[in-house]
Amino acid sequence: MGAEKENLENGGASGGGDEQQSKKAAKKQAKEALKAAKKAEHKAASGKDNTNANEESEKDCSEGKYGSAGMIQSKDKKEERVFVFVHDLKNYIGKGPVWIRGRIHTSRAKGKQCFLVLRQQSSTVQCILAVNDYISKQMVKFAGNIHKESIVDVSAKVVSVPNKIESCTEQDLELQLLEIFVVSQAKAQLPLQIEDASRPENTDDPEGLNIRVNQDTRLDNRVLDLRTPANQAIFRLEAGVCKLFRDILTDKGFVEIHTPKIISAASEGGANVFTVSYFKDSAYLAQSPQLYKQMAIAADFDKVFTVGAVFRAEDSNTHRHLTEFVGLDLEMAFKYHYHEVLNTIGETFTSIFKGLRDNYQREIEAVGQQFKVEPFKFLEPPLVLQFSEGVAMLREAGIETGDEEDLSTPNEKLLGRLVKAKYDTDFYILDKFPLVIRPFYTMPDPNDPKYSNSYDMFMRGEEILSGAQRIHDPEFLTERAKHHGIDISKIAAYIESFRFGCPPHAGGGIGMERVVMLYLGLDNIRKTSMFPRDPKRITP
Ligand code: ATP
């Protein structure tokens, strides 16, 4: 339009007399035409009226069957409109018209026809709108101009198709549209295309022909990114992990508790803690609910769990660290041996894995459409190895690692591969960690002072739980804290909570996002955190 305007404006730059007069008139005419064109363009962009002058003069046989639904402000209930799900459409083939609310996934206008794909969460269906005796040209044009990702209400007949529609989840049917109303219009320019963001990452693309959406673009525009089928599945499966965790533990007699996130003293020493201002003072964000879980045990709740935010002020820019994550924490009193607890946690994981396998197959498959996912393997009961056995396996594989040294991330991963090769499991428990690498409150192993009653649990070779028997004797706790060089005055309240009698207990903390990432075999924890927080990102 810019170039066109320039030509028109330069049109009368030379000449004289009549010629000049007629040039002036032509210039005026051209200016008016330009104004009219602009007006029409503006109207089309605002979606209010997509008809051209010619069509305006024609009678619109579809009047009242398309347009904007207006801002829905809860004026009418329109109870006569019964909406159906896209994934249920097969039950309506050949029956009367149905109403569907969905998004315009793709749109292609072709002569007197318009093909749309309507998307509802992960389900997609092809729609066709063709000019005929009761569908006007204006209506087809209107439908073709609706921006992608807009939300529409359509009334349609469901018809079966002879050839499968490979590009849609509903492959055996299509919708013949009768009415279409825009409920919420999306911007014309999207920062990412859902099709690009959904593209399989496991297919070969040596020439780089496919547009890939990088992680920052996805996270910056998370509302759009979350609409991909894989993301729809990931966060449904994540809800499944939490539901299973809650249901399984509740069945085992655990009580769900809620612990404070604003605390007066750092839970695990002073490092890695976020300070927040608290009126005239400052406070901290809890790095773990551990102290409160333990106090609930001391208060006779016997078995407790909690699901909630955990904050870590660690400048760890890795594929598996967030500064805020969701902790699935549990604590349990036991009679004589912390293995009562270790086995309960092991069984809980087995039940979660079974629950995901049996009830979330659709989600697992949807993620598999985009990412390469090997099915998650586990044993029942789970494999339990001693830390020293793990060290021996690593040494056999040629790795130098000390008896009392923590496992480095690469060694942890290698051990996971060795365990998988030997035992065919993606989940295992490593028991009896060296005492020196565990926190001061960890109960030492009564049989070997080098070790402790502590354990980590792993999925696909990465740590997802850390836990231990905690010292419940205040005198011994004080002694161990002093041994670690901890200022006793700073943990006086913690030690105090064990002075009124406390049963022996053990527990652990699990990172929810890590469980989902590793269950699905994904490569980055940001894929399993809806709005991830890391050292470089605190928006959106
Ligand atoms: P790592 O050694 O991997 O940094 P950690 O030893 O600090 O973990 P714990 O403090 O024992 O972990 O926390 C228990 C569980 O919480 C971990 O096994 C993991 O699943 C999860 N977790 C810990 N830190 C993070 C983090 N920064 N981001 C996401 N999850 C985490």
XYZ file of C-alpha atoms and ligand atoms in Angstrom:
571
model
C 0.000 0.000 0.000
C 2.909 2.363 0.765
C 4.239 2.271 -2.827
C 0.746 2.651 -4.202
C 0.180 5.724 -2.075
C 3.430 7.248 -3.231
C 2.477 6.812 -6.905
C -0.892 8.415 -6.334
C 0.550 11.364 -4.478
C 3.223 11.986 -7.082
C 0.689 11.690 -9.910
C 0.046 15.450 -10.311
C 3.502 16.830 -9.881
C 3.804 18.368 -13.402
C 1.625 19.835 -16.287
C -0.834 22.834 -16.553
C -4.316 24.171 -17.637
C -7.073 21.614 -18.323
C -4.618 18.918 -18.065
C -3.832 20.212 -14.614
C -7.557 20.379 -13.758
C -8.182 16.818 -14.872
C -5.077 15.694 -13.066
C -6.382 17.388 -9.937
C -9.723 15.604 -10.314
C -7.956 12.292 -10.901
C -5.822 12.909 -7.835
C -8.924 13.629 -5.757
C -10.614 10.510 -7.083
C -7.581 8.408 -6.360
C -7.366 9.821 -2.829
C -10.984 8.921 -2.234
C -10.446 5.408 -3.568
C -7.479 5.042 -1.261
C -9.558 6.222 1.687
C -12.318 3.742 0.828
C -9.797 0.922 0.475
C -8.299 1.792 3.848
C -11.722 1.858 5.443
C -12.543 -1.562 3.990
C -9.193 -2.886 5.159
C -9.816 -1.539 8.651
C -13.274 -3.118 8.738
C -11.890 -6.472 7.629
C -9.132 -6.366 10.247
C -11.565 -5.581 13.050
C -13.584 -8.626 12.009
C -16.802 -6.631 12.151
C -17.612 -6.891 8.513
C -15.766 -8.894 5.953
C -17.971 -8.251 3.000
C -16.961 -6.207 0.003
C -19.148 -3.662 -1.723
C -20.364 -6.191 -4.234
C -21.281 -8.724 -1.622
C -22.880 -6.064 0.547
C -25.346 -5.400 -2.226
C -26.155 -9.130 -2.510
C -28.671 -10.532 -0.096
C -26.902 -12.517 2.575
C -28.784 -15.795 3.014
C -26.602 -16.623 6.053
C -27.394 -13.464 7.971
C -27.528 -14.198 11.696
C -25.611 -17.471 11.267
C -22.130 -16.014 11.633
C -20.355 -13.079 13.193
C -19.054 -12.097 16.565
C -20.652 -13.703 19.590
C -20.106 -10.377 21.339
C -18.499 -10.226 24.738
C -20.073 -12.970 26.771
C -21.057 -11.216 29.944
C -23.396 -13.877 31.336
C -26.502 -12.206 29.937
C -28.080 -15.295 28.340
C -27.802 -18.904 29.382
C -28.563 -20.223 25.894
C -29.488 -23.495 27.552
C -30.857 -24.817 24.280
C -27.273 -25.067 22.963
C -25.862 -28.396 24.049
C -22.116 -28.523 23.478
C -20.269 -31.743 22.686
C -16.602 -32.697 22.910
C -14.573 -33.130 19.750
C -13.428 -36.565 20.980
C -17.103 -37.604 21.298
C -18.127 -36.535 17.787
C -18.198 -40.112 16.469
C -21.377 -40.626 18.477
C -23.140 -37.885 16.520
C -22.483 -39.003 12.922
C -25.604 -38.635 10.826
C -27.577 -37.129 13.682
C -28.873 -33.575 14.071
C -26.528 -30.573 14.315
C -24.280 -30.236 17.356
C -22.582 -27.236 18.965
C -18.850 -27.249 19.617
C -16.608 -24.615 21.178
C -13.017 -24.810 20.028
C -10.065 -22.911 18.634
C -9.252 -22.294 14.988
C -6.170 -24.517 14.652
C -5.661 -23.971 10.933
C -7.671 -22.224 8.281
C -7.536 -22.470 4.491
C -9.931 -20.624 2.202
C -10.135 -21.981 -1.340
C -12.544 -20.356 -3.778
C -16.037 -20.908 -2.506
C -14.898 -23.219 0.240
C -13.178 -22.810 3.528
C -11.461 -25.645 5.387
C -10.866 -25.157 9.063
C -9.371 -27.421 11.667
C -11.000 -26.931 15.016
C -8.989 -27.851 18.103
C -10.214 -28.623 21.558
C -7.302 -29.303 23.911
C -5.546 -32.190 22.125
C -8.416 -33.188 19.831
C -8.721 -31.836 16.313
C -11.438 -32.118 13.682
C -11.705 -30.922 10.095
C -14.544 -28.534 9.274
C -15.829 -27.520 5.891
C -17.884 -24.533 4.921
C -18.913 -24.283 1.262
C -21.100 -21.761 -0.532
C -24.509 -23.245 -1.324
C -28.170 -22.287 -1.131
C -28.048 -21.553 2.569
C -24.348 -20.707 3.109
C -23.435 -17.322 1.677
C -20.175 -16.200 0.104
C -19.970 -13.625 2.876
C -20.146 -16.296 5.557
C -17.400 -18.388 3.915
C -15.217 -15.303 3.615
C -15.872 -14.376 7.230
C -14.864 -17.842 8.441
C -11.707 -17.779 6.334
C -10.653 -14.484 7.899
C -10.889 -15.567 11.535
C -7.407 -15.512 13.020
C -5.789 -18.763 14.072
C -6.163 -19.617 17.785
C -9.413 -17.637 18.057
C -12.171 -19.359 20.025
C -15.359 -20.032 18.083
C -18.733 -21.619 18.653
C -19.860 -23.683 15.689
C -23.017 -25.534 14.910
C -22.415 -28.382 12.497
C -23.542 -31.672 11.038
C -21.178 -34.561 11.741
C -20.567 -36.645 8.627
C -18.314 -39.623 8.035
C -15.594 -39.357 5.373
C -14.481 -42.089 2.947
C -10.730 -41.357 3.315
C -9.010 -40.937 6.653
C -8.045 -37.367 7.562
C -4.479 -38.028 8.683
C -3.831 -34.530 9.985
C -6.607 -34.623 12.610
C -7.225 -36.747 15.684
C -10.784 -37.320 14.408
C -9.847 -39.114 11.201
C -13.124 -40.700 10.119
C -15.448 -37.728 10.229
C -15.696 -34.051 9.462
C -17.981 -31.188 10.407
C -20.184 -29.443 7.875
C -20.568 -26.034 9.435
C -23.970 -24.380 9.653
C -23.176 -21.493 12.000
C -19.967 -19.909 13.290
C -19.504 -17.204 15.926
C -16.270 -15.748 17.252
C -16.192 -15.903 21.055
C -12.653 -14.607 21.512
C -10.467 -13.311 18.741
C -6.718 -14.043 18.811
C -4.129 -11.545 17.582
C -3.320 -11.863 13.882
C 0.402 -12.279 14.550
C 1.278 -15.142 16.887
C 4.758 -15.288 18.428
C 4.833 -19.004 17.718
C 2.750 -21.403 15.694
C 1.213 -24.314 17.588
C 2.047 -26.571 14.628
C 5.746 -25.642 14.892
C 5.769 -26.006 18.665
C 4.149 -29.455 18.328
C 6.519 -30.797 15.681
C 8.104 -34.144 16.576
C 11.636 -33.747 17.861
C 12.481 -37.358 17.176
C 12.217 -37.238 13.383
C 15.187 -36.752 11.120
C 15.449 -33.292 9.603
C 19.033 -33.150 8.302
C 18.411 -30.076 6.178
C 16.746 -28.209 9.027
C 13.633 -27.600 6.946
C 11.258 -27.750 9.864
C 10.814 -24.684 11.999
C 11.704 -25.476 15.588
C 10.602 -23.280 18.442
C 13.408 -22.723 20.921
C 12.896 -23.096 24.635
C 13.036 -19.405 25.520
C 10.431 -18.502 22.881
C 8.230 -21.274 24.251
C 8.649 -20.170 27.857
C 8.220 -16.471 27.007
C 4.910 -17.361 25.340
C 3.960 -20.205 27.630
C 0.191 -19.711 27.218
C 0.522 -20.635 23.541
C 3.203 -23.261 24.086
C 1.061 -25.055 26.669
C -1.583 -25.626 23.985
C 0.492 -28.277 22.189
C -0.764 -31.860 22.556
C 2.468 -32.896 24.321
C 2.154 -30.107 26.894
C -1.524 -30.830 27.402
C -0.473 -34.399 28.191
C 2.573 -33.560 30.351
C 0.608 -31.430 32.785
C -2.284 -33.873 32.953
C 0.191 -36.624 33.778
C 1.802 -34.338 36.358
C -1.611 -33.866 37.991
C -1.815 -37.663 37.901
C 1.461 -37.997 39.818
C 0.138 -35.708 42.567
C -3.244 -37.426 42.673
C -1.643 -40.870 42.865
C 0.813 -39.678 45.545
C -2.091 -38.327 47.612
C -4.428 -41.288 47.050
C -1.816 -43.979 47.657
C -0.490 -42.409 50.861
C -3.986 -41.593 52.139
C -4.883 -45.280 51.633
C -1.808 -46.190 53.662
C -3.059 -44.061 56.573
C -0.993 -40.896 55.930
C -2.426 -37.477 56.774
C -1.921 -34.566 54.364
C -0.484 -31.530 56.129
C 0.374 -27.988 55.039
C 3.590 -26.424 56.241
C 4.633 -22.761 56.327
C 6.707 -21.435 53.470
C 7.721 -18.250 55.340
C 10.131 -19.224 58.039
C 12.245 -17.377 60.554
C 15.398 -19.431 60.235
C 16.902 -21.226 57.265
C 15.855 -24.897 57.414
C 19.175 -26.380 56.403
C 21.826 -23.992 57.615
C 22.013 -20.583 55.944
C 23.086 -21.382 52.409
C 20.828 -21.434 49.349
C 18.005 -19.610 51.029
C 15.927 -16.704 49.707
C 15.528 -13.810 52.137
C 12.258 -11.888 51.984
C 11.352 -8.711 53.791
C 8.912 -9.314 56.603
C 7.457 -6.061 57.919
C 10.372 -4.368 59.691
C 12.400 -7.565 59.666
C 13.394 -10.248 57.229
C 12.360 -13.876 56.877
C 13.263 -16.832 54.622
C 11.479 -18.998 52.093
C 11.473 -22.648 53.201
C 14.017 -24.884 51.463
C 12.133 -27.950 52.631
C 9.162 -28.784 54.858
C 11.305 -31.222 56.801
C 11.302 -29.602 60.209
C 7.504 -29.234 60.121
C 6.960 -32.816 58.970
C 9.109 -33.957 61.864
C 7.193 -31.753 64.300
C 3.941 -33.302 63.021
C 5.431 -36.716 63.852
C 6.414 -35.448 67.307
C 2.784 -34.244 67.589
C 1.508 -37.822 67.016
C 0.294 -37.632 63.418
C 2.228 -40.867 62.827
C 2.396 -40.659 59.002
C 2.258 -37.359 57.141
C 2.784 -36.035 53.633
C 2.686 -32.640 52.021
C 2.684 -31.282 48.476
C 3.987 -27.752 48.143
C 6.472 -25.192 46.927
C 10.104 -25.557 47.905
C 12.583 -22.732 47.298
C 16.301 -23.058 46.581
C 18.480 -19.988 46.065
C 21.026 -22.008 44.100
C 22.607 -20.528 41.007
C 22.387 -23.945 39.322
C 21.727 -23.567 35.627
C 21.248 -27.226 34.797
C 18.633 -29.386 33.101
C 17.319 -30.516 36.500
C 17.453 -27.587 38.917
C 14.791 -24.961 39.519
C 14.789 -22.232 42.146
C 11.184 -23.080 43.006
C 9.852 -26.603 42.621
C 7.032 -28.704 43.996
C 8.068 -31.011 46.803
C 6.222 -34.265 47.420
C 7.356 -34.872 50.976
C 6.539 -37.570 53.456
C 7.525 -38.533 56.976
C 6.567 -41.629 58.936
C 7.043 -42.966 62.442
C 8.288 -46.556 62.543
C 8.555 -49.258 65.160
C 12.109 -50.651 64.970
C 13.794 -50.226 61.585
C 13.813 -47.418 59.036
C 13.335 -50.030 56.309
C 9.669 -49.998 57.358
C 9.663 -46.500 55.857
C 12.016 -47.230 52.959
C 9.733 -50.080 51.862
C 6.626 -47.904 52.189
C 8.211 -45.259 49.950
C 9.337 -47.945 47.492
C 5.785 -49.362 47.326
C 4.405 -45.856 46.846
C 6.614 -45.358 43.797
C 5.657 -48.749 42.375
C 1.973 -47.862 42.786
C 2.521 -44.445 41.158
C 4.266 -46.091 38.182
C 1.469 -48.641 37.852
C -1.156 -45.911 38.098
C 0.548 -43.880 35.365
C 0.997 -46.921 33.131
C -2.621 -48.019 33.560
C -4.475 -44.700 33.609
C -2.358 -42.260 31.634
C -1.581 -44.233 28.471
C -3.177 -41.595 26.249
C -0.985 -38.880 27.780
C 2.161 -41.023 27.554
C 1.423 -41.661 23.858
C 0.752 -37.960 23.200
C 4.149 -37.042 24.662
C 5.671 -39.860 22.583
C 4.315 -38.219 19.404
C 6.652 -35.290 19.977
C 9.501 -36.645 22.098
C 11.303 -39.940 21.960
C 10.093 -41.799 25.029
C 11.201 -45.267 26.058
C 8.610 -46.955 28.272
C 9.525 -46.645 31.949
C 10.546 -49.981 33.472
C 10.287 -50.917 37.139
C 10.466 -54.007 39.319
C 8.058 -55.102 42.011
C 9.226 -54.932 44.755
C 11.759 -52.268 43.743
C 15.453 -53.016 43.543
C 17.385 -51.924 46.666
C 21.185 -51.731 46.414
C 23.664 -50.681 49.082
C 25.688 -47.564 48.333
C 28.837 -49.731 48.563
C 27.420 -52.094 45.916
C 26.853 -49.117 43.631
C 30.444 -48.000 44.166
C 31.628 -51.550 43.354
C 29.623 -51.548 40.097
C 31.152 -48.214 39.102
C 34.652 -49.455 39.896
C 34.038 -52.561 37.831
C 33.178 -50.206 34.983
C 36.558 -48.506 35.463
C 35.423 -45.472 37.476
C 37.569 -44.209 40.345
C 35.286 -43.176 43.181
C 35.930 -43.106 46.916
C 33.968 -45.139 49.497
C 32.807 -42.006 51.284
C 32.502 -39.725 48.288
C 29.101 -38.560 46.981
C 28.174 -39.677 43.474
C 28.888 -37.038 40.860
C 26.102 -36.419 38.339
C 27.933 -38.333 35.551
C 28.622 -41.255 37.924
C 25.005 -41.216 39.077
C 23.886 -41.456 35.434
C 26.417 -44.171 34.611
C 25.299 -46.196 37.602
C 21.734 -45.843 36.342
C 22.789 -47.321 33.002
C 24.711 -50.163 34.679
C 21.713 -50.957 36.889
C 19.390 -50.897 33.869
C 21.668 -53.250 31.949
C 21.967 -55.657 34.865
C 18.479 -55.530 36.417
C 16.295 -54.049 33.638
C 14.786 -51.361 35.845
C 14.581 -47.561 35.513
C 13.844 -47.185 39.220
C 16.029 -48.273 42.091
C 16.896 -47.367 45.669
C 20.422 -46.809 46.935
C 20.603 -47.409 50.674
C 23.227 -46.689 53.349
C 24.976 -43.551 52.150
C 28.292 -42.555 53.750
C 27.627 -40.575 56.937
C 30.005 -37.716 56.093
C 28.070 -36.635 53.006
C 24.660 -36.474 54.711
C 23.150 -33.685 56.875
C 23.779 -33.595 60.649
C 20.298 -34.897 61.548
C 20.865 -38.215 59.703
C 20.952 -41.307 61.952
C 24.334 -43.036 61.704
C 24.411 -46.740 60.827
C 24.693 -48.585 64.172
C 26.718 -51.368 62.513
C 29.279 -49.319 60.599
C 30.125 -45.737 61.645
C 31.217 -44.905 58.085
C 27.638 -45.241 56.842
C 24.190 -43.894 57.724
C 20.538 -44.920 57.685
C 19.934 -42.838 54.604
C 18.883 -43.474 51.031
C 18.359 -41.873 47.648
C 15.977 -43.077 44.962
C 16.658 -42.806 41.240
C 14.683 -42.723 38.003
C 16.545 -43.280 34.740
C 19.776 -42.720 36.649
C 18.897 -39.382 38.242
C 18.079 -38.637 41.867
C 14.433 -37.972 42.556
C 14.313 -38.571 46.323
C 16.628 -38.069 49.215
C 15.681 -39.417 52.614
C 16.823 -40.876 55.907
C 16.068 -41.910 59.424
C 16.279 -38.634 61.358
C 17.786 -38.436 64.806
C 14.854 -38.148 67.256
C 16.989 -38.030 70.421
C 17.727 -34.369 71.360
C 21.034 -35.124 73.104
C 22.383 -37.180 70.217
C 21.099 -34.557 67.767
C 23.011 -31.854 69.669
C 26.152 -33.983 69.617
C 25.896 -34.580 65.861
C 25.207 -30.897 65.178
C 28.310 -29.911 67.171
C 30.296 -32.529 65.264
C 29.222 -30.731 62.047
C 30.344 -27.396 63.499
C 26.771 -26.045 63.586
C 25.950 -23.180 65.936
C 23.532 -24.874 68.372
C 21.794 -21.602 69.256
C 20.620 -21.345 65.631
C 18.884 -24.720 65.690
C 17.678 -24.615 69.296
C 14.001 -24.609 68.257
C 14.541 -27.661 66.050
C 16.267 -29.604 68.829
C 13.649 -28.426 71.336
C 10.837 -30.096 69.384
C 12.284 -33.513 70.302
C 12.361 -32.847 74.051
C 8.742 -33.879 74.663
C 9.174 -37.418 73.386
C 9.223 -38.268 69.684
C 8.850 -41.656 67.957
C 11.658 -42.926 65.727
C 10.902 -41.729 62.218
C 12.186 -41.471 58.676
C 11.028 -39.810 55.500
C 12.054 -38.196 52.277
C 11.571 -35.402 49.809
C 10.738 -35.913 46.161
C 10.917 -33.348 43.362
C 7.634 -33.532 41.437
C 8.962 -31.993 38.222
C 11.910 -34.387 38.216
C 9.615 -37.396 38.612
C 7.531 -36.333 35.601
C 10.585 -35.390 33.524
C 12.281 -38.720 34.175
C 9.191 -40.886 33.951
C 8.626 -39.479 30.449
C 12.336 -39.499 29.594
C 12.379 -35.741 28.864
C 15.640 -33.841 28.808
C 14.818 -30.679 30.754
C 12.946 -29.923 33.969
C 11.554 -26.737 32.376
C 9.387 -28.981 30.223
C 7.608 -30.276 33.337
C 7.240 -27.017 35.247
C 4.265 -25.036 33.967
C 5.861 -21.668 34.715
C 9.472 -22.498 35.600
C 11.591 -20.412 37.935
C 15.330 -20.663 37.518
C 18.221 -18.262 38.172
C 17.534 -16.531 34.837
C 13.747 -16.619 34.670
C 10.983 -15.430 36.945
C 8.413 -14.544 34.270
C 5.772 -15.216 33.050
P 20.593 -32.337 43.915
O 21.779 -33.061 44.509
O 20.079 -32.975 42.668
O 20.826 -30.864 43.768
P 19.555 -32.267 46.558
O 20.409 -33.324 47.137
O 19.810 -30.862 46.857
O 19.412 -32.491 44.963
P 17.362 -32.657 48.274
O 17.620 -31.403 49.005
O 17.682 -33.900 48.940
O 18.069 -32.611 46.876
O 15.868 -32.629 47.727
C 15.093 -33.782 47.543
C 14.592 -33.887 46.128
O 14.064 -32.664 45.685
C 15.652 -34.223 45.098
O 15.870 -35.588 45.017
C 15.033 -33.702 43.840
O 14.072 -34.609 43.330
C 14.318 -32.481 44.319
N 15.142 -31.290 44.122
C 16.147 -30.843 44.890
N 16.647 -29.701 44.454
C 15.944 -29.380 43.358
C 15.973 -28.288 42.448
N 16.837 -27.282 42.597
N 15.098 -28.279 41.425
C 14.207 -29.269 41.277
N 14.124 -30.331 42.105
C 14.985 -30.398 43.126
